[in-house]
Coordinates of N, CA and C in Angstrom, one line a residue:
X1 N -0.1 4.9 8.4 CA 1.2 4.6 8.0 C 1.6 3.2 8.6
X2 N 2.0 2.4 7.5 CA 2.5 1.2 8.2 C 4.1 0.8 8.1
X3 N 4.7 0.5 8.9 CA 5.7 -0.6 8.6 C 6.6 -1.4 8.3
X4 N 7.7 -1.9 7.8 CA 8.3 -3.1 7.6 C 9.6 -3.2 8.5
X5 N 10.1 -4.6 8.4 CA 10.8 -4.7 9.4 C 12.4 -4.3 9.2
X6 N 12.4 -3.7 7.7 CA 13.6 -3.5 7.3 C 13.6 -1.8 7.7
X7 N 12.6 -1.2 8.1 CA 12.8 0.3 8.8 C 12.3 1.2 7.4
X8 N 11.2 0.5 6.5 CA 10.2 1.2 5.1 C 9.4 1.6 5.9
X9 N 8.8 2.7 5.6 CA 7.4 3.0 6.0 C 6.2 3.0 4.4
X10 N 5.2 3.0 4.4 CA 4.3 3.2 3.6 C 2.8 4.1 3.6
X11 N 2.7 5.2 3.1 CA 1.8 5.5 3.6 C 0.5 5.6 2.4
X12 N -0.3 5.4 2.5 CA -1.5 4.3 1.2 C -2.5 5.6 1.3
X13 N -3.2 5.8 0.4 CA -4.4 6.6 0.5 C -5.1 5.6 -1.2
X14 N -6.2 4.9 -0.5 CA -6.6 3.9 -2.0 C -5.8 3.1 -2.2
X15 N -5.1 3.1 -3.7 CA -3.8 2.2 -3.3 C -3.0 2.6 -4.2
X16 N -3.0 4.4 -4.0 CA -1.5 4.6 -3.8 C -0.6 4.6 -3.0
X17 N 0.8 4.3 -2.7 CA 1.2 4.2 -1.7 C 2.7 5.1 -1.5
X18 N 2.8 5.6 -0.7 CA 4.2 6.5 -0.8 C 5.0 5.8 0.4
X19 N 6.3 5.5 0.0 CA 7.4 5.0 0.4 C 8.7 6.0 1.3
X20 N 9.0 5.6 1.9 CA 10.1 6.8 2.7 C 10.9 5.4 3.2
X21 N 12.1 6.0 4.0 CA 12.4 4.9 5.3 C 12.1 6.0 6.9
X22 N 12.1 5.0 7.6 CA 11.4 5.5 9.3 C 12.8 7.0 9.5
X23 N 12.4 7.2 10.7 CA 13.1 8.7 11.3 C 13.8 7.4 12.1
X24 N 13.5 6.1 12.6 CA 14.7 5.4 13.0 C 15.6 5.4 12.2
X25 N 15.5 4.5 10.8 CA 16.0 4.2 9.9 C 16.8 5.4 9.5
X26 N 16.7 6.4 9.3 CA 17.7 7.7 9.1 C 18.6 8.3 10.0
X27 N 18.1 7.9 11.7 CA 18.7 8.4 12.4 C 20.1 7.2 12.6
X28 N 20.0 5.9 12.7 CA 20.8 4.8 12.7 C 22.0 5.0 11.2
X29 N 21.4 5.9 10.0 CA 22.2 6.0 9.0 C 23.4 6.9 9.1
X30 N 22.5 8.1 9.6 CA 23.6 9.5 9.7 C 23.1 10.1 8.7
X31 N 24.1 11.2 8.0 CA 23.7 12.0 6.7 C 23.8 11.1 5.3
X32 N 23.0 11.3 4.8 CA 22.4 11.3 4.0 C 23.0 11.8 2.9
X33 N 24.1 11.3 1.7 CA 24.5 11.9 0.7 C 24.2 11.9 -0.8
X34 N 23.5 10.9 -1.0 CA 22.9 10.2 -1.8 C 21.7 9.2 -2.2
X35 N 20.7 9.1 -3.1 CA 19.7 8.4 -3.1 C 19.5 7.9 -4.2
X36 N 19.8 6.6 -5.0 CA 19.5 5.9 -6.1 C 18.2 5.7 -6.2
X37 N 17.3 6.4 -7.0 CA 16.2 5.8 -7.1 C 15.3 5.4 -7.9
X38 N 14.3 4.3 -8.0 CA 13.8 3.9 -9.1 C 13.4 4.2 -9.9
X39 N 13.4 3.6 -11.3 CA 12.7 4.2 -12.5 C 11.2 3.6 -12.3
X40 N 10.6 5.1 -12.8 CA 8.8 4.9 -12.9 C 9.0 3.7 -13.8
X41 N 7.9 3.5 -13.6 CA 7.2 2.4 -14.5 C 7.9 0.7 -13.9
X42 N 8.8 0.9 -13.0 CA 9.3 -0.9 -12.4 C 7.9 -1.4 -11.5
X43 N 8.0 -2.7 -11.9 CA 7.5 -3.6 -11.0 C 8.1 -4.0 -10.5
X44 N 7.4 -4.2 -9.1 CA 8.1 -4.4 -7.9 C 7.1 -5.3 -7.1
X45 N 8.0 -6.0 -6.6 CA 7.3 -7.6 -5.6 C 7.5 -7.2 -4.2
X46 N 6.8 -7.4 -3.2 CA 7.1 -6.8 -2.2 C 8.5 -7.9 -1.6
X47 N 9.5 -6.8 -0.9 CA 11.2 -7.2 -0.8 C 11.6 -7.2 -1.9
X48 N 11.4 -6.6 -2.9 CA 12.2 -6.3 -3.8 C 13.3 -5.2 -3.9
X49 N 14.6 -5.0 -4.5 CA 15.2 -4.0 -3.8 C 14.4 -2.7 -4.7
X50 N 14.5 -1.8 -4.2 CA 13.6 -0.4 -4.8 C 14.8 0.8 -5.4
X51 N 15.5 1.1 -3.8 CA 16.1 1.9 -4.0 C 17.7 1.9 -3.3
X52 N 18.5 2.8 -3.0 CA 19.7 2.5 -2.4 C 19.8 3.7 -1.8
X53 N 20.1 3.9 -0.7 CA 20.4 4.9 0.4 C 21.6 5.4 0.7
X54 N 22.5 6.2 0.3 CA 24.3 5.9 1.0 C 24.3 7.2 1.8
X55 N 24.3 6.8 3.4 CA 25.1 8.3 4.1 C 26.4 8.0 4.6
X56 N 26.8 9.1 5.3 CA 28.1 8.9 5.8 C 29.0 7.5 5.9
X57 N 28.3 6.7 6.5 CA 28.4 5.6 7.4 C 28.1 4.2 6.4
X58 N 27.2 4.9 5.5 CA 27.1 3.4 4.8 C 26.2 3.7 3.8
X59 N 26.1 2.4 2.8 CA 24.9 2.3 1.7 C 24.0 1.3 1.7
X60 N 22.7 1.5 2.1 CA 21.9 0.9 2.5 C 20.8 0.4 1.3
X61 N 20.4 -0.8 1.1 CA 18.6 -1.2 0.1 C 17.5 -0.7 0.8
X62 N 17.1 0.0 0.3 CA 15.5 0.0 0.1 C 14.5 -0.7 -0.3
X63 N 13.7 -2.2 0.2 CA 12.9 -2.5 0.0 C 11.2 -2.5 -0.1
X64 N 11.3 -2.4 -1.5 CA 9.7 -2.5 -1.3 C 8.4 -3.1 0.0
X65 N 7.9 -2.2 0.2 CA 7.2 -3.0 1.3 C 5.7 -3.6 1.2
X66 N 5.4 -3.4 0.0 CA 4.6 -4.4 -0.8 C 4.4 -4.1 -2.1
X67 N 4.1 -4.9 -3.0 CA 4.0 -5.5 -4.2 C 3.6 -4.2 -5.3
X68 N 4.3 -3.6 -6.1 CA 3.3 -2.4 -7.2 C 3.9 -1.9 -8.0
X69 N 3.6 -1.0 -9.1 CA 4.3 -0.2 -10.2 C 4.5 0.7 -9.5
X70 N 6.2 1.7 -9.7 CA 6.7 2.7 -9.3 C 5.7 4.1 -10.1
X71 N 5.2 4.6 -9.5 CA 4.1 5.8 -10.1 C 5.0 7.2 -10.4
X72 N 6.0 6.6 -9.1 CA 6.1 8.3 -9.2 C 8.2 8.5 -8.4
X73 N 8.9 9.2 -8.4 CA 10.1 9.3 -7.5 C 10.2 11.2 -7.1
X74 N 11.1 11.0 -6.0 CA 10.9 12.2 -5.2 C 12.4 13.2 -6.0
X75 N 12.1 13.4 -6.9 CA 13.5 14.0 -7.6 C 14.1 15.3 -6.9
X76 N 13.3 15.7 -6.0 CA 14.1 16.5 -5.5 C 15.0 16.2 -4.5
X77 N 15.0 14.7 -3.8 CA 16.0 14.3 -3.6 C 17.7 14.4 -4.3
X78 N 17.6 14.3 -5.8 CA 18.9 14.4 -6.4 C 19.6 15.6 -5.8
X79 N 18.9 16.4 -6.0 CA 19.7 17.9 -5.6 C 19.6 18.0 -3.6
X80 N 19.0 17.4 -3.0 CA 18.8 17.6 -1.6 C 18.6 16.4 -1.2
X81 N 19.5 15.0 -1.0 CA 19.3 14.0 -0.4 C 19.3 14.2 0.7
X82 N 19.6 15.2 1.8 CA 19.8 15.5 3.2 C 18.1 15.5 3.5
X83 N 17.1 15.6 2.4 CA 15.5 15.3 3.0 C 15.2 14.6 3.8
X84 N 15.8 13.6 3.2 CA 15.3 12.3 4.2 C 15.6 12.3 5.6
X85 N 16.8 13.1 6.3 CA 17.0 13.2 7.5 C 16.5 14.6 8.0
X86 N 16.0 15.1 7.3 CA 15.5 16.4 8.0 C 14.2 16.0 7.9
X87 N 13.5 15.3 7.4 CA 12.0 14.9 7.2 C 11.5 14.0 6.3
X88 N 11.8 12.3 7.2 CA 12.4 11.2 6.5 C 10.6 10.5 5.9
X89 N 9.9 11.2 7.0 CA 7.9 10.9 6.8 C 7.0 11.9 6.0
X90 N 7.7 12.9 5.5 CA 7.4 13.5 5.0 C 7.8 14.0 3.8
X91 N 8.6 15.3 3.5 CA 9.5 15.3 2.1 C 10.8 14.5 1.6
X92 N 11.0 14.0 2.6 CA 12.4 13.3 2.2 C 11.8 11.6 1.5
X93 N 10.5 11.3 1.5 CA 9.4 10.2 0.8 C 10.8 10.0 -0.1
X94 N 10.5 8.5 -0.6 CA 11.6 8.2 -2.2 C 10.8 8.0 -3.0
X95 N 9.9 7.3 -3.1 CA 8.8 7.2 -4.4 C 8.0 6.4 -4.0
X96 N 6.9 6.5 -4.9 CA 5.0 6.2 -5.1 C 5.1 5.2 -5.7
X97 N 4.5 4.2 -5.1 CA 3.6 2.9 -6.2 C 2.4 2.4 -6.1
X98 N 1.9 2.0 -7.2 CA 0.6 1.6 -7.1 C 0.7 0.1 -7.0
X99 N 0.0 0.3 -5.4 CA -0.2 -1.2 -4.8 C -1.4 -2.3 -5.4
X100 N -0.5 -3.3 -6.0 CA -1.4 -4.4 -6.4 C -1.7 -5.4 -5.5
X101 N -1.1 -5.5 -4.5 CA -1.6 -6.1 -3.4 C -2.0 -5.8 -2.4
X102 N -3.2 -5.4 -2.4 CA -3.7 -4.6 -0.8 C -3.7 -5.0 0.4
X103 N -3.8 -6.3 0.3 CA -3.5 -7.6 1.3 C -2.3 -7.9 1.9
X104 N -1.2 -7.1 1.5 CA 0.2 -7.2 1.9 C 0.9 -6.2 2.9
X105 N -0.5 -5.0 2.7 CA -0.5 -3.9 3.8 C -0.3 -4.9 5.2
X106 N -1.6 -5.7 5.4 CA -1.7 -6.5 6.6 C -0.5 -6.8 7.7
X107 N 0.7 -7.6 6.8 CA 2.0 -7.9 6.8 C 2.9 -6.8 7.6
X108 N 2.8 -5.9 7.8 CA 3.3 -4.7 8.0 C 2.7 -4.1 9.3
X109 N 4.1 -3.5 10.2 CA 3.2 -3.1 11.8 C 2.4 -2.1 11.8
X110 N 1.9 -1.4 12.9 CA 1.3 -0.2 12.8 C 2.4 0.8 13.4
X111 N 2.4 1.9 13.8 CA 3.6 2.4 14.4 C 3.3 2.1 16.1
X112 N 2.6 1.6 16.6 CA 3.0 1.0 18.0 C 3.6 -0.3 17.8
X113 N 3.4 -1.0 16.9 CA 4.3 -2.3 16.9 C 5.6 -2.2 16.9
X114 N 5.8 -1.1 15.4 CA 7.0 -0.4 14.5 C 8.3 -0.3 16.1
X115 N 7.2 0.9 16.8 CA 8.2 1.5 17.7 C 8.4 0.3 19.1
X116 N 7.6 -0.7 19.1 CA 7.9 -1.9 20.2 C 9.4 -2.5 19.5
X117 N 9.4 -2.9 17.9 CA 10.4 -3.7 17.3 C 11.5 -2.5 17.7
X118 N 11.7 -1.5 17.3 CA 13.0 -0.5 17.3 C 13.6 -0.4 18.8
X119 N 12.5 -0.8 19.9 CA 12.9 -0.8 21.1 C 13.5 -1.7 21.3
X120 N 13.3 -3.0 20.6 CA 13.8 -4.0 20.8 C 15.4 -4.2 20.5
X121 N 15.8 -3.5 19.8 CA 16.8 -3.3 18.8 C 17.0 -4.0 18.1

């Protein structure tokens, strides 16, 4: 799992890649009431905005954390956006894309860097 500095993670197997934001990134939000999320089939540039997050406290972008077509979204978020904070690396994911840039993984921490930056504040 890698990465970005906007608090995206990505996790690739080939070059699919599944998208979430970090258990920082959720915990710094609060709950979780809502999730805009992309239509299959966009292309997306990496920082491009993807999706929109709004909890309690605020409404946050989602950026792409590298370059690809949206494959797939986590629709069971509509009915249970509180996923993402109960299990923001795992079911609470927002959607799949197929990475055209594999080279852009690089760009991105590993989770010891991840968790050096978050310490950092």
């Amino acid at each position: 799992m890698k990465f970005s500095t906007d608090h995206e993670y990505i996790r690739t197997e080939g070059n699919a890649g599944t998208v979430g934001i970090s258990t920082f990134a959720q915990e710094q939000l609060g709950d979780i009431v809502f999730v805009e999320l992309p239509a299959v089939g966009t292309a997306l540039k990496k920082g491009d905005e993807a999706a929109v997050v709004e909890s309690v406290k605020a409404a946050s972008e989602i950026y792409a954390p590298v370059s690809g077509t949206v494959t797939e979204v986590n629709e069971a978020l509509n009915g249970d956006p509180g996923l993402v904070n109960s299990d923001p690396e795992g079911n609470g994911w927002i959607f799949k894309l197929s990475v055209s840039d594999a080279g852009e993984l690089d760009d991105l921490m590993d989770a010891t860097a991840y968790a050096s930056h978050t310490a950092q504040g």
